[in-house]
Short mmCIF file of C-alpha atoms and ligand atoms in Angstrom, two decimals:
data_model
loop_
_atom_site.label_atom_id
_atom_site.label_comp_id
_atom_site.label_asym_id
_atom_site.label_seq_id
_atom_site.Cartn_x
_atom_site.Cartn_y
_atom_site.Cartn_z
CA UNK A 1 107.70 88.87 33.64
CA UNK A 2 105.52 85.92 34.80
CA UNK A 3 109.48 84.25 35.61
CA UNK A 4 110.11 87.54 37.99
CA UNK A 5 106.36 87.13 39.68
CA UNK A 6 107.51 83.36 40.29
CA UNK A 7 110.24 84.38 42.09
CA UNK A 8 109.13 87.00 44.35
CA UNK A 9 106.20 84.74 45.11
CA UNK A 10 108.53 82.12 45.83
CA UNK A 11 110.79 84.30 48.36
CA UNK A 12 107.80 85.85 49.98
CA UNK A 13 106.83 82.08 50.90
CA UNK A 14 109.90 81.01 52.17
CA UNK A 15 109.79 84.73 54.21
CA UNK A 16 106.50 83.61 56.00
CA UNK A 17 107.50 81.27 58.44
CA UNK A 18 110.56 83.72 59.90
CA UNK A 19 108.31 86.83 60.26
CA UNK A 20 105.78 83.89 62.18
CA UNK A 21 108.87 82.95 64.34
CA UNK A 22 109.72 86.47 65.30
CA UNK A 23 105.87 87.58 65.92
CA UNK A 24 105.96 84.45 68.24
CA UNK A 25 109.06 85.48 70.34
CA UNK A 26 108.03 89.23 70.43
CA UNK A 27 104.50 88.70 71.90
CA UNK A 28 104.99 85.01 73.76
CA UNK A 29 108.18 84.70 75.35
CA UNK A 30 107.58 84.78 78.92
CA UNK A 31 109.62 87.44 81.30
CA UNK A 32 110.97 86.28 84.69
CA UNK A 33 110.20 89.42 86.20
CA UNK A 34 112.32 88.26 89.59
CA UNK A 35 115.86 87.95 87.50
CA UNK A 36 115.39 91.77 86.33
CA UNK A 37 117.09 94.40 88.20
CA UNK A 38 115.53 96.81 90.30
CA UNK A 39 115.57 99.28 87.82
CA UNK A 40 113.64 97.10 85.61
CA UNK A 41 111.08 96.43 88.18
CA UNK A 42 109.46 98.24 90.19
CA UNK A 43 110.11 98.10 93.45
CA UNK A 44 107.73 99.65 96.60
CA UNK A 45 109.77 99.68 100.13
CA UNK A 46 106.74 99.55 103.07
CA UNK A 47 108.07 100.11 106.29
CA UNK A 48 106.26 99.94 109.85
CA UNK A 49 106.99 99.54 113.18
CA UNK A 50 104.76 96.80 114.58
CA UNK A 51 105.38 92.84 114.46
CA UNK A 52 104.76 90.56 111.88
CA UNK A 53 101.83 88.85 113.87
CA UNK A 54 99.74 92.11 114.13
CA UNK A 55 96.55 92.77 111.79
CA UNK A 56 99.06 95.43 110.12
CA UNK A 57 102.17 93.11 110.56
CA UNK A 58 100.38 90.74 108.48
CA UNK A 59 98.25 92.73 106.23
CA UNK A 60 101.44 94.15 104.91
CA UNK A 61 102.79 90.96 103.95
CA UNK A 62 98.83 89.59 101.73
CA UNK A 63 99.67 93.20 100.26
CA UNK A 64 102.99 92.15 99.42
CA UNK A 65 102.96 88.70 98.13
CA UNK A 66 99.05 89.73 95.91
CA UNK A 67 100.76 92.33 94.65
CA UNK A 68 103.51 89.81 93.38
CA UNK A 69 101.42 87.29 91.87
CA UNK A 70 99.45 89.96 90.13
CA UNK A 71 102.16 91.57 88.54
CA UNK A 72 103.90 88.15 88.07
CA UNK A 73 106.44 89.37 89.88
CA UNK A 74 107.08 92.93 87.89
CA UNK A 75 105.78 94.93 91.33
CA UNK A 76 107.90 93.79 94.33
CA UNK A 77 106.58 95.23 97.47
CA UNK A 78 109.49 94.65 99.96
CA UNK A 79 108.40 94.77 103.54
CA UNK A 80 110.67 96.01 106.61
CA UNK A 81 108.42 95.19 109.92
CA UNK A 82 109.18 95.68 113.25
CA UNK A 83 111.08 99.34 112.89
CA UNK A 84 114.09 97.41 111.64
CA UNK A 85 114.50 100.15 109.01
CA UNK A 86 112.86 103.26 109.98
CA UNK A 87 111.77 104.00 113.48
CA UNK A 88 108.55 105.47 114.81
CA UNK A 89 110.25 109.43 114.60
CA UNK A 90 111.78 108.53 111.13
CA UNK A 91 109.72 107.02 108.83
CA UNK A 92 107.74 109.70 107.68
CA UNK A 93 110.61 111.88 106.93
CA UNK A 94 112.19 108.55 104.79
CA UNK A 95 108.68 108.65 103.47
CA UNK A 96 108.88 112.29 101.84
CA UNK A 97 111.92 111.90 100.88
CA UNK A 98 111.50 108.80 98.84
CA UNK A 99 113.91 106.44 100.66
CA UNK A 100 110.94 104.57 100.99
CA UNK A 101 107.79 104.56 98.92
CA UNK A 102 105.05 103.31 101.37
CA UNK A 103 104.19 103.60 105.28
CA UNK A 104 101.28 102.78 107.17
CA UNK A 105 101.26 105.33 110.68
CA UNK A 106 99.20 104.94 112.89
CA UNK A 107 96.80 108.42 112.53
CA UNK A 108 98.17 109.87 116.55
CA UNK A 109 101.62 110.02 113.91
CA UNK A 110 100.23 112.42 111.50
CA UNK A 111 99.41 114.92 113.79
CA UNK A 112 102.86 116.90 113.68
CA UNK A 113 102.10 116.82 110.28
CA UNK A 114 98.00 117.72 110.51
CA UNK A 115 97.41 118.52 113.61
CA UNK A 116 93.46 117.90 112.74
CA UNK A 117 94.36 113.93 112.29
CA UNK A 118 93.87 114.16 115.86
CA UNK A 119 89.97 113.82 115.21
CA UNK A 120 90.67 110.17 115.88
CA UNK A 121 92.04 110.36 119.08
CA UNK A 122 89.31 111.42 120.65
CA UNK A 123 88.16 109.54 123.48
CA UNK A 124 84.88 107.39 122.83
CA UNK A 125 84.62 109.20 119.28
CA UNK A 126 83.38 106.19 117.52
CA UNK A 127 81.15 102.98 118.82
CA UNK A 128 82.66 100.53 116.18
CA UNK A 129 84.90 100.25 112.90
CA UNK A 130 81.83 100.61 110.90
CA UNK A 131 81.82 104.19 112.19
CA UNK A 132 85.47 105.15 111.62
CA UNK A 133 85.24 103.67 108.10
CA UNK A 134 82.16 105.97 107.19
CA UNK A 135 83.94 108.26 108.74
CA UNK A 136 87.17 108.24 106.93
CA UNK A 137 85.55 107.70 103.56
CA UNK A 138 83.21 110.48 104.14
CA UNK A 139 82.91 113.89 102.86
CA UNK A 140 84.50 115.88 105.61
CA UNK A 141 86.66 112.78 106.79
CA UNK A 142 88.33 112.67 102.77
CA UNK A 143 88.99 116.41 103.34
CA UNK A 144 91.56 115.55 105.65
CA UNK A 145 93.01 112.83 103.96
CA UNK A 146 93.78 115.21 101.33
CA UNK A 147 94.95 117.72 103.17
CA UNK A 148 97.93 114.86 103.20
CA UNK A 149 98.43 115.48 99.40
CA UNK A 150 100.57 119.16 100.52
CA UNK A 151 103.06 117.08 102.02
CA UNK A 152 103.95 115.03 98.87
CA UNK A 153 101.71 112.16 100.43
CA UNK A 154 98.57 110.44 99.34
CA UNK A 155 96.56 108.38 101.29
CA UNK A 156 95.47 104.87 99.56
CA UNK A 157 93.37 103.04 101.92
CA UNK A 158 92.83 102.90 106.22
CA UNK A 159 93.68 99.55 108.31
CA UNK A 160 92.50 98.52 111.82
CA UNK A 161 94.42 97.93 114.67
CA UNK A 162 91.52 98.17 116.95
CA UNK A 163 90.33 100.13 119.89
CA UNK A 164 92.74 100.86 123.02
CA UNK A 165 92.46 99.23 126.13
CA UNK A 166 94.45 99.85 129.10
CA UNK A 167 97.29 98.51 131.64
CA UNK A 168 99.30 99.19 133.88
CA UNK A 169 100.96 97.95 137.15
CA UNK A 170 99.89 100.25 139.94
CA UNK A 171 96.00 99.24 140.43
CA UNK A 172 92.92 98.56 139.32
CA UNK A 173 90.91 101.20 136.82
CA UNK A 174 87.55 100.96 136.67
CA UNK A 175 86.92 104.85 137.51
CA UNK A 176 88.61 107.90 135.22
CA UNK A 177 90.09 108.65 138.44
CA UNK A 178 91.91 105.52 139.15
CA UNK A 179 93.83 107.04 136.84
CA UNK A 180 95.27 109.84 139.12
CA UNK A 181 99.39 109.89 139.17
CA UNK A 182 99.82 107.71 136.99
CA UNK A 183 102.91 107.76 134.38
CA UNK A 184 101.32 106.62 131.03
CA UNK A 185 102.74 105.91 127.48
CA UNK A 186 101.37 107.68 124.78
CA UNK A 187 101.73 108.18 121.27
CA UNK A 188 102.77 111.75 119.91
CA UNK A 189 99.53 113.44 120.37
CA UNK A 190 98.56 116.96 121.40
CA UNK A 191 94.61 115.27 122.29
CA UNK A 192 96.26 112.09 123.63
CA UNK A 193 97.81 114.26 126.20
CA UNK A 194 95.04 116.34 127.04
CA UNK A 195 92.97 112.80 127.36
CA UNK A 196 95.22 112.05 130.36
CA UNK A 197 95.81 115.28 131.63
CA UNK A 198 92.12 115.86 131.90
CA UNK A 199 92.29 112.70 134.59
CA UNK A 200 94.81 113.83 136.60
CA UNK A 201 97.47 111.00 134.68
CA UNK A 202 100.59 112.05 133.57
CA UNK A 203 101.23 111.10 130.10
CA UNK A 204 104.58 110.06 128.64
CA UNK A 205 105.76 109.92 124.63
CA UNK A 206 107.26 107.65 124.00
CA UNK A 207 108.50 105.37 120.57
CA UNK A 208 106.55 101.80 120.26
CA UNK A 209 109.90 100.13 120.01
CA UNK A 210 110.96 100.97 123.30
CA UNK A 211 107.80 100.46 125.46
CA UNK A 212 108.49 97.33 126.52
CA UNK A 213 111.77 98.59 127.96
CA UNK A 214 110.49 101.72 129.15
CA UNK A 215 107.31 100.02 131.28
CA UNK A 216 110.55 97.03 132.45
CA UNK A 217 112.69 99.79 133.80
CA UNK A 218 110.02 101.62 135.93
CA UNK A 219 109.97 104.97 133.73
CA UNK A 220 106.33 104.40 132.90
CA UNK A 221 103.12 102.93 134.57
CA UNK A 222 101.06 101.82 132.36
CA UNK A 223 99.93 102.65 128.84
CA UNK A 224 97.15 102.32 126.58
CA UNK A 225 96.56 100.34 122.84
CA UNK A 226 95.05 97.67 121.29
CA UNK A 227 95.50 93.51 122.74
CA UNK A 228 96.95 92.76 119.09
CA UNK A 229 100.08 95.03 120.18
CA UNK A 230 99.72 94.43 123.77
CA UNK A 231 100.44 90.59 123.08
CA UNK A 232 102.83 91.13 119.90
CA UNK A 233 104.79 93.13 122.18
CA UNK A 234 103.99 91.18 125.30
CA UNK A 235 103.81 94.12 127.54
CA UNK A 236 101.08 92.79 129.55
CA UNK A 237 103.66 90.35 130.73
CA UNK A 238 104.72 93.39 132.61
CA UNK A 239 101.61 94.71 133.67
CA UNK A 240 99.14 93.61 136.90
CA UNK A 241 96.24 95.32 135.40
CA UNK A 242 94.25 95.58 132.45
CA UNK A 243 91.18 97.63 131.68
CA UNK A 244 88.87 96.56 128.73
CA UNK A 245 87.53 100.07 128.64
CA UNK A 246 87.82 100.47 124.42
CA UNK A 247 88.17 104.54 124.74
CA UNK A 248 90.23 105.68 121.69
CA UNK A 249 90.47 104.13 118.25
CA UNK A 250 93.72 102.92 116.68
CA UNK A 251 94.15 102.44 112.81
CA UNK A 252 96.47 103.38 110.00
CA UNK A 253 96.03 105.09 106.55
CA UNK A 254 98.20 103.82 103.59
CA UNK A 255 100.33 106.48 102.45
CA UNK A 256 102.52 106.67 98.82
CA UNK A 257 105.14 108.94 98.32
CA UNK A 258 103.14 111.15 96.19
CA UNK A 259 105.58 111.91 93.46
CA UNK A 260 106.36 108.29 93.23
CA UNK A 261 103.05 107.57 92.62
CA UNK A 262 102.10 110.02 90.35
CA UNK A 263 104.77 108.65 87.86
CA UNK A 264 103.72 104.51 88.36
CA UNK A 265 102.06 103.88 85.00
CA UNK A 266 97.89 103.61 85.12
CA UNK A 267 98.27 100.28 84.52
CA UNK A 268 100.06 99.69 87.76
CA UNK A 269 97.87 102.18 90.20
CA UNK A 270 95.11 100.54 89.28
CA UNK A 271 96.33 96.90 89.97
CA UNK A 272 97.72 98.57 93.17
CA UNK A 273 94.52 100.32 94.29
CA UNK A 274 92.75 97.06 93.38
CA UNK A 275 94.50 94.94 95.62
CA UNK A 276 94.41 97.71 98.47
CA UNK A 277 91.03 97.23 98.35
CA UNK A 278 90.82 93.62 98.57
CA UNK A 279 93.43 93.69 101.21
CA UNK A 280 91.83 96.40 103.06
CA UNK A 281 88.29 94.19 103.32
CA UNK A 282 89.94 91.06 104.83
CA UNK A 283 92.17 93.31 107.04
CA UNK A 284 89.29 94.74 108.59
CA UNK A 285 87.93 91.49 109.09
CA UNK A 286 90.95 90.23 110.13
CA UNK A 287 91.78 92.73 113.05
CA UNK A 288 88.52 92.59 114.48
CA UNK A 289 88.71 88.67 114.58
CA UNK A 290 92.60 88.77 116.35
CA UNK A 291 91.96 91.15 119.09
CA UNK A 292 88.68 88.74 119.88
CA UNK A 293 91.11 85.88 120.32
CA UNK A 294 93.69 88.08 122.05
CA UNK A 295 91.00 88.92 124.89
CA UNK A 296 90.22 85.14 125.20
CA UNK A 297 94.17 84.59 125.04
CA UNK A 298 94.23 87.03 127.81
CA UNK A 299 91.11 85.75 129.98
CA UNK A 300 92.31 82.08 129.64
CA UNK A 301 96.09 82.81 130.72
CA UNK A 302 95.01 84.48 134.18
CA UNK A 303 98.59 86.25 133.96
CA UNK A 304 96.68 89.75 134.46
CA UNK A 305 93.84 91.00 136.27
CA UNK A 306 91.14 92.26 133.83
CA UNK A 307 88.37 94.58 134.74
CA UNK A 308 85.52 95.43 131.97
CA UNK A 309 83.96 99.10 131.39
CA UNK A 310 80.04 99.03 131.98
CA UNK A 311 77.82 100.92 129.72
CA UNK A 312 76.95 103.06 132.98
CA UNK A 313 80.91 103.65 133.32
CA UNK A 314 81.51 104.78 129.49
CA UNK A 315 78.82 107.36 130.38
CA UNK A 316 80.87 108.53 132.93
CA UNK A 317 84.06 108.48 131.16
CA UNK A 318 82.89 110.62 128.36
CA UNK A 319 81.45 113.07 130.53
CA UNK A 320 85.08 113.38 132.42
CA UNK A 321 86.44 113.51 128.62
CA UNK A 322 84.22 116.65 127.19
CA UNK A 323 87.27 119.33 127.76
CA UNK A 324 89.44 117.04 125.19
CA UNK A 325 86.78 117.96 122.67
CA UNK A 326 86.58 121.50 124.06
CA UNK A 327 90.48 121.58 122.96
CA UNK A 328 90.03 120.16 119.53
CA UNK A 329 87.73 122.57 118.48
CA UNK A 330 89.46 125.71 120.29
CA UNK A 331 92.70 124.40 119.07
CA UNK A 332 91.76 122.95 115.34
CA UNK A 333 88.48 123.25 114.07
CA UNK A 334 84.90 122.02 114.70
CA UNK A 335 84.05 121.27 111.43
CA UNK A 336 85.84 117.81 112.08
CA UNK A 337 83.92 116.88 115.40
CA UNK A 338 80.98 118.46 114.15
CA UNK A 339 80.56 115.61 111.85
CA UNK A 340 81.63 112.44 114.07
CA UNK A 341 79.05 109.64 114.31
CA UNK A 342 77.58 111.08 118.14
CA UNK A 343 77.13 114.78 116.73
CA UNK A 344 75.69 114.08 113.11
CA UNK A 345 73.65 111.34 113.33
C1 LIG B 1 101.40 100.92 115.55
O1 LIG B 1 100.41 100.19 115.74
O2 LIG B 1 101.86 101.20 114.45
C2 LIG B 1 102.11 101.45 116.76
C3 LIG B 1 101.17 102.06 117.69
C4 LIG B 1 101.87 102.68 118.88
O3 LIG B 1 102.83 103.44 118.75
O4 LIG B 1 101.43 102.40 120.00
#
């Protein structure tokens, strides 16, 4: 008996060292996420239309390349700039489709969808980004975003592009009714339209990626947006005018493919969400600080007359812009003007 204890005490010693060895390689080995396949990993496809030197352009990349030292390379976001994959008109249907898991529209785009997303096109709506953000994170503003969640979209964060200026090549706008006759890009907005309708322009929609081409060929005037896409796009190289006159607010929200979210593992939202929200701080930082240096760009060039709203002339502006509002509310609701920044507070 004491001979059989021996021996099983014996084996079970010689046992320890392989059961240490295979412990080791289950719980140490290091993956190289990158050699995987695609199905191993997962992969998030983020498509958008602007250029890589934009405060979205370049957002999208921090996103990416966080995201990838995070996840040590598990989470690949994989981003297609510039429209190369899905144009202005397309990417939202790729979007809820799946054929791509992530977009970033600019809101004017998700008014087909919502019409009410049109809340921030309004002319002169907000003073600053401190406003839209309070806005958008709000209680009526995050009844909107949700309404997104019907469409097999959820909304994970919103990113500056900046407020609009405008430019064209016709003359000098320092009065709404410079405006008169004039042929102006727009984005695919019902309020956009109404803002130049209401000052005698005539507005024109037409796809980011082709602006340049259509203000080269003579179809279109002028048009309106921030100096980070005016430069990335260089389509003040085509313009003689430029009015600093800040009237509309251009920014993005962050939308998933719902049902693609809804099956990432917790684990992964939350290192997603994290990082949007460390993103989403610099971003905002970062867009304010790039269309600053794309004015001074713009000043110190002297390759385009620019003319500067007064105080006295924004007062005058948003007087000539109160029927837009009239046709949000008639048209959509008033619950969501109701609580901008210049009727609550
Ligand atoms: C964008 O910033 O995504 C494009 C905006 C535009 O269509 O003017």
């Amino acid at each position: 008996m004491k001979q059989l204890f021996g021996i099983i005490a014996f084996g079970f010693l010689l046992f320890i060292p392989l059961i240490l060895v295979s412990c080791q390689s289950s719980t140490q080995y290091p993956v190289d996420y990158e050699q995987l396949s695609e199905d191993q990993r997962i992969v998030i496809r983020f498509s958008h239309v602007v250029g890589e030197d934009t405060p979205k352009g370049m957002a999208a990349r921090k996103f990416a390349q966080l995201v990838k030292e995070r996840s040590e390379g598990y989470i690949e976001v994989q981003v297609f700039s510039n429209g190369t994959l899905y144009k202005d008109g397309e990417e939202m249907n790729a979007l809820q489709r799946g054929d791509i898991q992530l977009i970033a529209p600019a809101t004017s785009k998700l008014t087909n969808l919502i019409p009410e997303f049109a809340i921030y096109d309004l002319p002169y709506a907000f003073r600053n980004y401190e406003e839209v953000h309070a806005y958008a994170n709000g209680e009526v503003g995050l009844t909107l975003t949700e309404k997104l969640n019907e469409h097999n979209l959820i909304s994970v964060g919103i990113w500056d592009s900046g407020f609009k200026q405008l430019s064209n090549s016709i003359r000098p706008i320092s009065h709404y009714s410079d405006l008169r006759g004039l042929r102006m890009r727009i984005m695919p907005s019902d309020v956009i339209e109404q803002q130049f309708v209401t000052v005698g322009a005539n507005p024109k929609r037409i796809d980011f990626n082709t602006v340049f081409n259509q203000l080269q060929e003579g179809n279109v005037d002028g048009q309106e947006n921030t100096l980070s896409n005016i430069t990335s796009k260089k389509l003040h190289s085509l313009q003689s005018y430029l009015t600093i006159s800040n009237h509309g607010y251009l920014g993005y929200f962050l939308l998933f493919n719902l049902e693609f979210w809804n099956k990432l593992p917790k684990d992964v939202q939350t290192l997603l969400t994290d990082t949007l929200q460390d993103v989403q701080q610099w971003q905002w930082q970062f867009a304010e600080e790039m269309n600053e240096e794309k004015l001074q760009d713009i000043e110190n060039c002297s390759c385009i007359d620019v003319n500067y709203l007064s105080e006295e002339d924004i007062t005058e502006w948003e007087k000539a812009y109160i029927p837009v509002y009239d046709y949000y509310r008639k048209n959509y609701s008033d619950k969501y003007v109701n609580a901008l920044p210049k009727f609550s507070n």
